[in-house]
mmCIF file of C-alpha atoms (C1' of nucleotides) in Angstrom:
data_model
loop_
_atom_site.group_PDB
_atom_site.id
_atom_site.type_symbol
_atom_site.label_atom_id
_atom_site.label_comp_id
_atom_site.label_asym_id
_atom_site.label_seq_id
_atom_site.Cartn_x
_atom_site.Cartn_y
_atom_site.Cartn_z
ATOM 1 C CA MET A 1389 53.141 -66.118 -91.729
ATOM 2 C CA THR A 1390 51.214 -62.998 -90.334
ATOM 3 C CA VAL A 1391 49.288 -64.924 -87.657
ATOM 4 C CA GLU A 1392 51.199 -67.684 -86.039
ATOM 5 C CA ALA A 1393 49.607 -70.849 -84.944
ATOM 6 C CA ASP A 1394 50.815 -70.022 -81.251
ATOM 7 C CA SER A 1395 48.894 -66.767 -81.204
ATOM 8 C CA LEU A 1396 45.710 -68.247 -82.455
ATOM 9 C CA PHE A 1397 45.707 -71.260 -79.923
ATOM 10 C CA SER A 1398 46.768 -69.130 -76.903
ATOM 11 C CA ALA A 1399 43.793 -66.763 -77.702
ATOM 12 C CA LEU A 1400 41.395 -69.704 -78.021
ATOM 13 C CA ALA A 1401 42.581 -71.024 -74.743
ATOM 14 C CA HIS A 1402 40.475 -68.527 -72.800
ATOM 15 C CA PRO A 1403 36.631 -69.494 -72.565
ATOM 16 C CA LEU A 1404 35.706 -66.077 -73.114
ATOM 17 C CA ARG A 1405 37.793 -65.377 -76.151
ATOM 18 C CA LEU A 1406 36.688 -68.721 -77.449
ATOM 19 C CA ARG A 1407 33.179 -67.726 -77.295
ATOM 20 C CA ALA A 1408 33.703 -64.444 -78.713
ATOM 21 C CA LEU A 1409 35.667 -65.560 -81.706
ATOM 22 C CA LEU A 1410 32.992 -68.315 -82.371
ATOM 23 C CA LEU A 1411 30.307 -65.729 -82.476
ATOM 24 C CA LEU A 1412 32.260 -63.539 -84.783
ATOM 25 C CA GLN A 1413 32.727 -66.510 -87.020
ATOM 26 C CA GLN A 1414 29.114 -67.195 -87.192
ATOM 27 C CA GLU A 1415 27.749 -63.731 -87.179
ATOM 28 C CA GLY A 1416 30.212 -61.926 -89.302
ATOM 29 C CA GLU A 1417 30.403 -58.719 -87.245
ATOM 30 C CA LEU A 1418 29.285 -57.725 -83.746
ATOM 31 C CA CYS A 1419 29.734 -54.524 -81.773
ATOM 32 C CA VAL A 1420 31.215 -54.571 -78.119
ATOM 33 C CA CYS A 1421 27.888 -53.849 -76.605
ATOM 34 C CA GLU A 1422 26.571 -57.206 -78.213
ATOM 35 C CA LEU A 1423 29.363 -59.222 -77.018
ATOM 36 C CA THR A 1424 29.199 -57.733 -73.380
ATOM 37 C CA HIS A 1425 25.498 -58.487 -73.120
ATOM 38 C CA VAL A 1426 25.775 -62.027 -74.843
ATOM 39 C CA LEU A 1427 28.774 -63.224 -72.699
ATOM 40 C CA ALA A 1428 27.617 -61.382 -69.633
ATOM 41 C CA VAL A 1429 30.782 -59.933 -68.476
ATOM 42 C CA SER A 1430 31.747 -56.334 -67.474
ATOM 43 C CA GLN A 1431 32.586 -53.973 -70.332
ATOM 44 C CA PRO A 1432 36.337 -53.492 -69.303
ATOM 45 C CA MET A 1433 36.629 -57.184 -69.246
ATOM 46 C CA ILE A 1434 35.366 -57.855 -72.660
ATOM 47 C CA SER A 1435 37.410 -54.820 -73.902
ATOM 48 C CA ARG A 1436 40.489 -56.455 -72.554
ATOM 49 C CA HIS A 1437 40.085 -59.560 -74.335
ATOM 50 C CA LEU A 1438 39.027 -58.036 -77.547
ATOM 51 C CA ALA A 1439 42.333 -55.922 -77.286
ATOM 52 C CA GLN A 1440 44.216 -59.176 -77.082
ATOM 53 C CA LEU A 1441 42.491 -60.544 -80.034
ATOM 54 C CA ARG A 1442 43.230 -57.451 -81.943
ATOM 55 C CA GLN A 1443 46.790 -57.412 -80.988
ATOM 56 C CA ALA A 1444 47.125 -61.046 -82.047
ATOM 57 C CA GLY A 1445 45.693 -60.056 -85.365
ATOM 58 C CA LEU A 1446 42.771 -62.258 -85.209
ATOM 59 C CA VAL A 1447 40.059 -59.625 -85.528
ATOM 60 C CA SER A 1448 39.879 -56.140 -86.649
ATOM 61 C CA ASP A 1449 37.643 -53.436 -85.407
ATOM 62 C CA ARG A 1450 35.784 -50.483 -87.164
ATOM 63 C CA ARG A 1451 34.135 -47.550 -85.380
ATOM 64 C CA GLN A 1452 30.844 -46.333 -86.276
ATOM 65 C CA GLY A 1453 29.378 -43.714 -84.329
ATOM 66 C CA LEU A 1454 29.599 -44.635 -80.716
ATOM 67 C CA TRP A 1455 29.944 -48.406 -81.598
ATOM 68 C CA VAL A 1456 32.969 -50.149 -82.340
ATOM 69 C CA TYR A 1457 32.346 -53.326 -84.290
ATOM 70 C CA TYR A 1458 34.545 -56.411 -84.202
ATOM 71 C CA ARG A 1459 35.014 -59.176 -87.030
ATOM 72 C CA LEU A 1460 37.479 -61.754 -87.884
ATOM 73 C CA HIS A 1461 40.397 -60.350 -89.441
ATOM 74 C CA ALA A 1462 40.221 -60.681 -93.195
ATOM 75 C CA ALA A 1463 43.959 -61.875 -93.345
ATOM 76 C CA LEU A 1464 43.305 -64.797 -91.324
ATOM 77 C CA PRO A 1465 44.812 -67.640 -93.025
ATOM 78 C CA ASP A 1466 42.378 -70.108 -94.585
ATOM 79 C CA TRP A 1467 43.156 -72.976 -92.317
ATOM 80 C CA ALA A 1468 42.624 -70.793 -89.227
ATOM 81 C CA GLN A 1469 39.254 -69.660 -90.517
ATOM 82 C CA GLN A 1470 38.342 -73.471 -91.280
ATOM 83 C CA VAL A 1471 39.532 -74.294 -87.692
ATOM 84 C CA LEU A 1472 37.119 -71.729 -86.295
ATOM 85 C CA ALA A 1473 34.199 -72.793 -88.535
ATOM 86 C CA MET A 1474 34.726 -76.522 -87.799
ATOM 87 C CA THR A 1475 34.850 -75.902 -84.025
ATOM 88 C CA ALA A 1476 31.824 -73.822 -84.045
ATOM 89 C CA GLU A 1477 29.947 -76.573 -86.054
ATOM 90 C CA GLY A 1478 31.340 -79.117 -83.676
ATOM 91 C CA VAL A 1479 30.163 -77.319 -80.534
ATOM 92 C CA ALA A 1480 26.842 -75.821 -81.899
ATOM 93 C CA GLY A 1481 24.622 -77.778 -79.768
ATOM 94 C CA GLU A 1482 26.719 -77.594 -76.554
ATOM 95 C CA SER A 1483 26.602 -75.047 -73.873
ATOM 96 C CA PRO A 1484 27.450 -72.336 -73.419
ATOM 97 C CA TYR A 1485 27.911 -71.804 -77.229
ATOM 98 C CA ALA A 1486 24.186 -72.717 -78.153
ATOM 99 C CA ASP A 1487 23.028 -70.227 -75.351
ATOM 100 C CA ASP A 1488 25.328 -67.464 -76.647
ATOM 101 C CA ARG A 1489 23.610 -67.531 -79.982
ATOM 102 C CA ALA A 1490 20.243 -67.540 -78.459
ATOM 103 C CA ALA A 1491 21.200 -64.852 -76.144
ATOM 104 C CA LEU A 1492 22.183 -62.718 -79.098
ATOM 105 C CA VAL A 1493 19.047 -63.251 -80.865
ATOM 106 C CA ALA A 1494 16.821 -62.473 -77.925
ATOM 107 C CA MET A 1495 19.072 -59.271 -76.985
ATOM 108 C CA PRO A 1496 16.814 -56.127 -77.136
ATOM 109 C CA ASN A 1497 17.852 -52.712 -78.656
ATOM 110 C CA ARG A 1498 20.798 -54.272 -80.895
ATOM 111 C CA PRO A 1499 22.338 -51.505 -82.727
ATOM 112 C CA GLU A 1500 21.411 -52.533 -86.308
ATOM 113 C CA ALA A 1501 24.186 -52.467 -88.868
ATOM 114 C CA SER A 1502 23.101 -55.913 -89.953
ATOM 115 C CA CYS A 1503 19.637 -56.090 -88.943
ATOM 116 C CA CYS A 1504 17.879 -54.275 -91.939
ATOM 117 C CA ALA A 1505 20.188 -54.838 -94.784
ATOM 118 C CA MET B 1173 30.895 -84.315 -74.610
ATOM 119 C CA THR B 1174 33.673 -86.294 -73.286
ATOM 120 C CA VAL B 1175 36.199 -83.783 -74.540
ATOM 121 C CA GLU B 1176 35.356 -80.166 -74.094
ATOM 122 C CA ALA B 1177 36.439 -77.716 -76.602
ATOM 123 C CA ASP B 1178 37.891 -75.749 -73.463
ATOM 124 C CA SER B 1179 40.159 -78.707 -72.536
ATOM 125 C CA LEU B 1180 41.350 -79.025 -76.228
ATOM 126 C CA PHE B 1181 42.257 -75.477 -76.636
ATOM 127 C CA SER B 1182 43.809 -75.004 -73.366
ATOM 128 C CA ALA B 1183 45.876 -78.048 -74.187
ATOM 129 C CA LEU B 1184 46.901 -76.379 -77.677
ATOM 130 C CA ALA B 1185 47.810 -73.217 -76.075
ATOM 131 C CA HIS B 1186 51.179 -74.384 -75.112
ATOM 132 C CA PRO B 1187 53.922 -74.540 -78.009
ATOM 133 C CA LEU B 1188 55.174 -77.835 -76.795
ATOM 134 C CA ARG B 1189 51.860 -79.310 -76.605
ATOM 135 C CA LEU B 1190 50.684 -78.130 -79.800
ATOM 136 C CA ARG B 1191 53.928 -79.515 -81.485
ATOM 137 C CA ALA B 1192 53.395 -82.754 -79.906
ATOM 138 C CA LEU B 1193 49.851 -83.157 -80.780
ATOM 139 C CA LEU B 1194 50.452 -82.358 -84.350
ATOM 140 C CA LEU B 1195 53.263 -84.756 -84.529
ATOM 141 C CA LEU B 1196 50.769 -87.388 -83.133
ATOM 142 C CA GLN B 1197 48.157 -86.380 -85.541
ATOM 143 C CA GLN B 1198 50.621 -86.984 -88.385
ATOM 144 C CA GLU B 1199 52.529 -89.978 -87.128
ATOM 145 C CA GLY B 1200 49.887 -92.134 -85.381
ATOM 146 C CA GLU B 1201 51.925 -93.275 -82.452
ATOM 147 C CA LEU B 1202 55.257 -91.979 -80.977
ATOM 148 C CA CYS B 1203 56.979 -92.949 -77.844
ATOM 149 C CA VAL B 1204 58.150 -90.657 -75.000
ATOM 150 C CA CYS B 1205 61.760 -90.926 -76.180
ATOM 151 C CA GLU B 1206 60.954 -89.812 -79.670
ATOM 152 C CA LEU B 1207 59.002 -86.824 -78.478
ATOM 153 C CA THR B 1208 61.739 -85.851 -76.155
ATOM 154 C CA HIS B 1209 64.367 -86.005 -78.871
ATOM 155 C CA VAL B 1210 62.279 -84.315 -81.655
ATOM 156 C CA LEU B 1211 61.093 -81.326 -79.077
ATOM 157 C CA ALA B 1212 64.434 -81.260 -77.559
ATOM 158 C CA VAL B 1213 63.125 -80.928 -73.999
ATOM 159 C CA SER B 1214 64.077 -82.558 -70.885
ATOM 160 C CA GLN B 1215 62.239 -85.876 -70.070
ATOM 161 C CA PRO B 1216 60.428 -84.762 -66.948
ATOM 162 C CA MET B 1217 59.050 -81.796 -69.113
ATOM 163 C CA ILE B 1218 57.642 -83.869 -71.961
ATOM 164 C CA SER B 1219 56.214 -86.146 -69.345
ATOM 165 C CA ARG B 1220 54.513 -83.531 -67.432
ATOM 166 C CA HIS B 1221 52.787 -82.030 -70.612
ATOM 167 C CA LEU B 1222 52.009 -85.542 -71.754
ATOM 168 C CA ALA B 1223 50.352 -86.178 -68.547
ATOM 169 C CA GLN B 1224 48.072 -83.125 -68.909
ATOM 170 C CA LEU B 1225 47.091 -84.238 -72.473
ATOM 171 C CA ARG B 1226 46.183 -87.670 -70.912
ATOM 172 C CA GLN B 1227 44.249 -86.100 -68.207
ATOM 173 C CA ALA B 1228 42.357 -83.863 -70.724
ATOM 174 C CA GLY B 1229 41.424 -87.166 -72.646
ATOM 175 C CA LEU B 1230 43.175 -86.085 -75.664
ATOM 176 C CA VAL B 1231 45.888 -88.799 -75.879
ATOM 177 C CA SER B 1232 45.939 -92.544 -74.735
ATOM 178 C CA ASP B 1233 49.098 -94.228 -73.769
ATOM 179 C CA ARG B 1234 50.203 -97.839 -74.154
ATOM 180 C CA ARG B 1235 53.266 -99.355 -72.512
ATOM 181 C CA GLN B 1236 55.378 -101.693 -74.359
ATOM 182 C CA GLY B 1237 58.520 -103.042 -72.488
ATOM 183 C CA LEU B 1238 60.416 -100.043 -71.793
ATOM 184 C CA TRP B 1239 58.695 -97.654 -73.880
ATOM 185 C CA VAL B 1240 55.515 -95.828 -73.569
ATOM 186 C CA TYR B 1241 53.695 -95.043 -76.600
ATOM 187 C CA TYR B 1242 51.182 -92.105 -76.950
ATOM 188 C CA ARG B 1243 48.445 -91.627 -79.808
ATOM 189 C CA LEU B 1244 45.575 -89.253 -80.153
ATOM 190 C CA HIS B 1245 42.711 -90.644 -78.168
ATOM 191 C CA ALA B 1246 40.452 -92.857 -80.118
ATOM 192 C CA ALA B 1247 37.267 -90.992 -78.563
ATOM 193 C CA LEU B 1248 38.323 -87.479 -79.853
ATOM 194 C CA PRO B 1249 35.228 -85.891 -81.517
ATOM 195 C CA ASP B 1250 35.491 -85.848 -85.217
ATOM 196 C CA TRP B 1251 35.681 -82.010 -85.330
ATOM 197 C CA ALA B 1252 38.540 -82.111 -82.971
ATOM 198 C CA GLN B 1253 40.528 -84.408 -85.107
ATOM 199 C CA GLN B 1254 39.713 -82.311 -88.106
ATOM 200 C CA VAL B 1255 41.019 -79.208 -86.401
ATOM 201 C CA LEU B 1256 44.214 -80.841 -85.722
ATOM 202 C CA ALA B 1257 44.538 -82.287 -89.267
ATOM 203 C CA MET B 1258 43.715 -78.861 -90.563
ATOM 204 C CA THR B 1259 46.208 -76.968 -88.432
ATOM 205 C CA ALA B 1260 48.805 -79.671 -89.267
ATOM 206 C CA GLU B 1261 48.234 -79.035 -93.000
ATOM 207 C CA GLY B 1262 48.221 -75.364 -92.478
ATOM 208 C CA VAL B 1263 51.485 -75.077 -90.791
ATOM 209 C CA ALA B 1264 53.197 -77.945 -92.575
ATOM 210 C CA GLY B 1265 55.583 -75.565 -94.109
ATOM 211 C CA GLU B 1266 56.469 -73.383 -91.001
ATOM 212 C CA SER B 1267 58.913 -73.680 -88.281
ATOM 213 C CA PRO B 1268 59.254 -75.350 -86.030
ATOM 214 C CA TYR B 1269 56.562 -77.652 -87.449
ATOM 215 C CA ALA B 1270 58.483 -78.782 -90.441
ATOM 216 C CA ASP B 1271 61.749 -79.231 -88.490
ATOM 217 C CA ASP B 1272 60.137 -81.498 -85.987
ATOM 218 C CA ARG B 1273 58.871 -83.862 -88.722
ATOM 219 C CA ALA B 1274 62.299 -83.806 -90.149
ATOM 220 C CA ALA B 1275 64.061 -84.281 -86.686
ATOM 221 C CA LEU B 1276 61.904 -87.290 -86.311
ATOM 222 C CA VAL B 1277 62.754 -88.994 -89.430
ATOM 223 C CA ALA B 1278 66.552 -88.225 -88.718
ATOM 224 C CA MET B 1279 66.418 -89.621 -85.398
ATOM 225 C CA PRO B 1280 68.695 -92.499 -84.644
ATOM 226 C CA ASN B 1281 67.838 -95.680 -82.832
ATOM 227 C CA ARG B 1282 64.213 -94.999 -82.886
ATOM 228 C CA PRO B 1283 62.444 -98.024 -81.253
ATOM 229 C CA GLU B 1284 60.484 -99.607 -84.110
ATOM 230 C CA ALA B 1285 56.901 -100.261 -83.670
ATOM 231 C CA SER B 1286 55.939 -98.713 -86.757
ATOM 232 C CA CYS B 1287 59.096 -98.702 -88.670
ATOM 233 C CA CYS B 1288 58.734 -101.938 -90.341
ATOM 234 C CA ALA B 1289 55.192 -102.811 -90.411
ATOM 235 C "C1'" DA C 1267 70.936 -102.924 -60.750
ATOM 236 C "C1'" DC C 1268 69.614 -100.392 -64.709
ATOM 237 C "C1'" DC C 1269 66.857 -97.825 -67.707
ATOM 238 C "C1'" DA C 1270 62.429 -95.305 -69.566
ATOM 239 C "C1'" DG C 1271 59.373 -92.745 -67.624
ATOM 240 C "C1'" DA C 1272 56.129 -90.487 -63.875
ATOM 241 C "C1'" DT C 1273 55.586 -87.440 -60.198
ATOM 242 C "C1'" DA C 1274 56.372 -83.839 -56.005
ATOM 243 C "C1'" DT C 1275 57.712 -79.816 -54.343
ATOM 244 C "C1'" DA C 1276 59.293 -75.073 -54.681
ATOM 245 C "C1'" DT C 1277 59.709 -70.829 -57.165
ATOM 246 C "C1'" DG C 1278 59.540 -67.810 -60.724
ATOM 247 C "C1'" DG C 1279 56.866 -65.579 -64.452
ATOM 248 C "C1'" DA C 1280 52.720 -64.776 -67.217
ATOM 249 C "C1'" DT C 1281 47.723 -63.908 -67.229
ATOM 250 C "C1'" DA C 1282 43.623 -62.582 -65.543
ATOM 251 C "C1'" DA C 1283 39.938 -59.691 -62.779
ATOM 252 C "C1'" DT C 1284 38.933 -55.525 -60.586
ATOM 253 C "C1'" DC C 1285 38.507 -50.755 -59.873
ATOM 254 C "C1'" DA C 1286 39.214 -46.229 -61.481
ATOM 255 C "C1'" DT C 1287 39.994 -43.257 -64.995
ATOM 256 C "C1'" DA C 1288 40.586 -41.572 -69.861
ATOM 257 C "C1'" DT C 1289 39.113 -40.985 -74.572
ATOM 258 C "C1'" DA C 1290 35.798 -40.523 -78.529
ATOM 259 C "C1'" DT C 1291 31.451 -39.489 -80.158
ATOM 260 C "C1'" DT C 1292 26.778 -37.821 -79.786
ATOM 261 C "C1'" DT C 1293 23.000 -35.050 -77.938
ATOM 262 C "C1'" DG C 1294 20.905 -31.120 -75.986
ATOM 263 C "C1'" DA C 1295 20.762 -26.667 -73.388
ATOM 264 C "C1'" DG C 1296 21.662 -21.852 -73.770
ATOM 265 C "C1'" DC D 203 27.806 -22.267 -82.189
ATOM 266 C "C1'" DT D 204 29.628 -23.715 -77.922
ATOM 267 C "C1'" DC D 205 29.899 -26.079 -73.980
ATOM 268 C "C1'" DA D 206 28.463 -29.571 -70.738
ATOM 269 C "C1'" DA D 207 26.433 -34.054 -70.006
ATOM 270 C "C1'" DA D 208 25.805 -38.735 -71.563
ATOM 271 C "C1'" DT D 209 27.118 -43.184 -73.758
ATOM 272 C "C1'" DA D 210 30.283 -46.553 -75.523
ATOM 273 C "C1'" DT D 211 34.617 -48.101 -75.472
ATOM 274 C "C1'" DA D 212 39.562 -48.289 -74.007
ATOM 275 C "C1'" DT D 213 43.297 -48.316 -70.820
ATOM 276 C "C1'" DG D 214 46.467 -47.818 -66.183
ATOM 277 C "C1'" DA D 215 47.578 -49.858 -62.132
ATOM 278 C "C1'" DT D 216 46.942 -53.190 -58.711
ATOM 279 C "C1'" DT D 217 46.016 -57.802 -56.929
ATOM 280 C "C1'" DA D 218 45.342 -62.471 -57.034
ATOM 281 C "C1'" DT D 219 45.724 -66.527 -59.569
ATOM 282 C "C1'" DC D 220 47.331 -69.712 -62.595
ATOM 283 C "C1'" DC D 221 50.893 -72.036 -65.309
ATOM 284 C "C1'" DA D 222 55.610 -73.563 -66.584
ATOM 285 C "C1'" DT D 223 60.039 -74.847 -65.184
ATOM 286 C "C1'" DA D 224 63.671 -77.129 -62.519
ATOM 287 C "C1'" DT D 225 65.518 -80.169 -59.332
ATOM 288 C "C1'" DA D 226 65.016 -84.158 -56.965
ATOM 289 C "C1'" DT D 227 62.823 -88.480 -56.103
ATOM 290 C "C1'" DC D 228 59.968 -92.405 -57.128
ATOM 291 C "C1'" DT D 229 57.894 -96.613 -59.761
ATOM 292 C "C1'" DG D 230 57.808 -100.236 -63.019
ATOM 293 C "C1'" DG D 231 59.707 -103.266 -66.160
ATOM 294 C "C1'" DT D 232 63.862 -106.165 -67.730
#
DNA sequence: ACCAGATATATGGATAATCATATATTTGAG
DNA sequence: CTCAAATATATGATTATCCATATATCTGGT
């Protein structure tokens, strides 16, 4: 009941938020600078959309030094997580989703946090 | 590739379209008058949203006498159908989705087509 | 002619993009 | 240690764009 279906789907309705959520679903945790780079948008723009996702209760953020890391919210209902997982899998080969993942891997100077666990 | 993820999720972003699609997912086929009654909106309004779903390739329609029946499009990718099924299951107990199904069952004078198969 | 359904147009309200600015944290000079 | 600069992110405010609704009208089938 915490997260309504309406909130989830209006969040997913924007291409940028969809791409961001699918990335988070697959990567676990990403910082703002990574999302900015991969999605190739301005910093205020990604920040805006992340704020929306945060306010909708879909993601949670954590500050570590200069960086802020986002992940899917732990309280996301199971069905919602599965919706994301299924979508990620369904569109895995398509553009721009496949390119996003490639761009992430290719990104130089990623702040670690998950690189050398 | 026929149906993009973007189209699916922008369709789902409107509460009315979400409810309609979930009903179709569960019921198989419904006519416009049933959707109008259950969702309690004006005829032009439901017609407009159904037209959007049709143009997005999410549903197909079939005329039978006076009535027009809608169903999920047969060409919907598997993952998209699963997204709908999973959502339907996930919100089954919640409002207004549970009420919608109840209203459908309680509706008087439904055109048959699926009542006495 | 009557009924179910579809569409056109106009209007109001929400949503997004943009630029500028603000906050938090770290780094380095003195 | 303190203060200024630099970096990462967030937020205000404005403008533009899109989307939904309402009313009226049209079409297609009986």
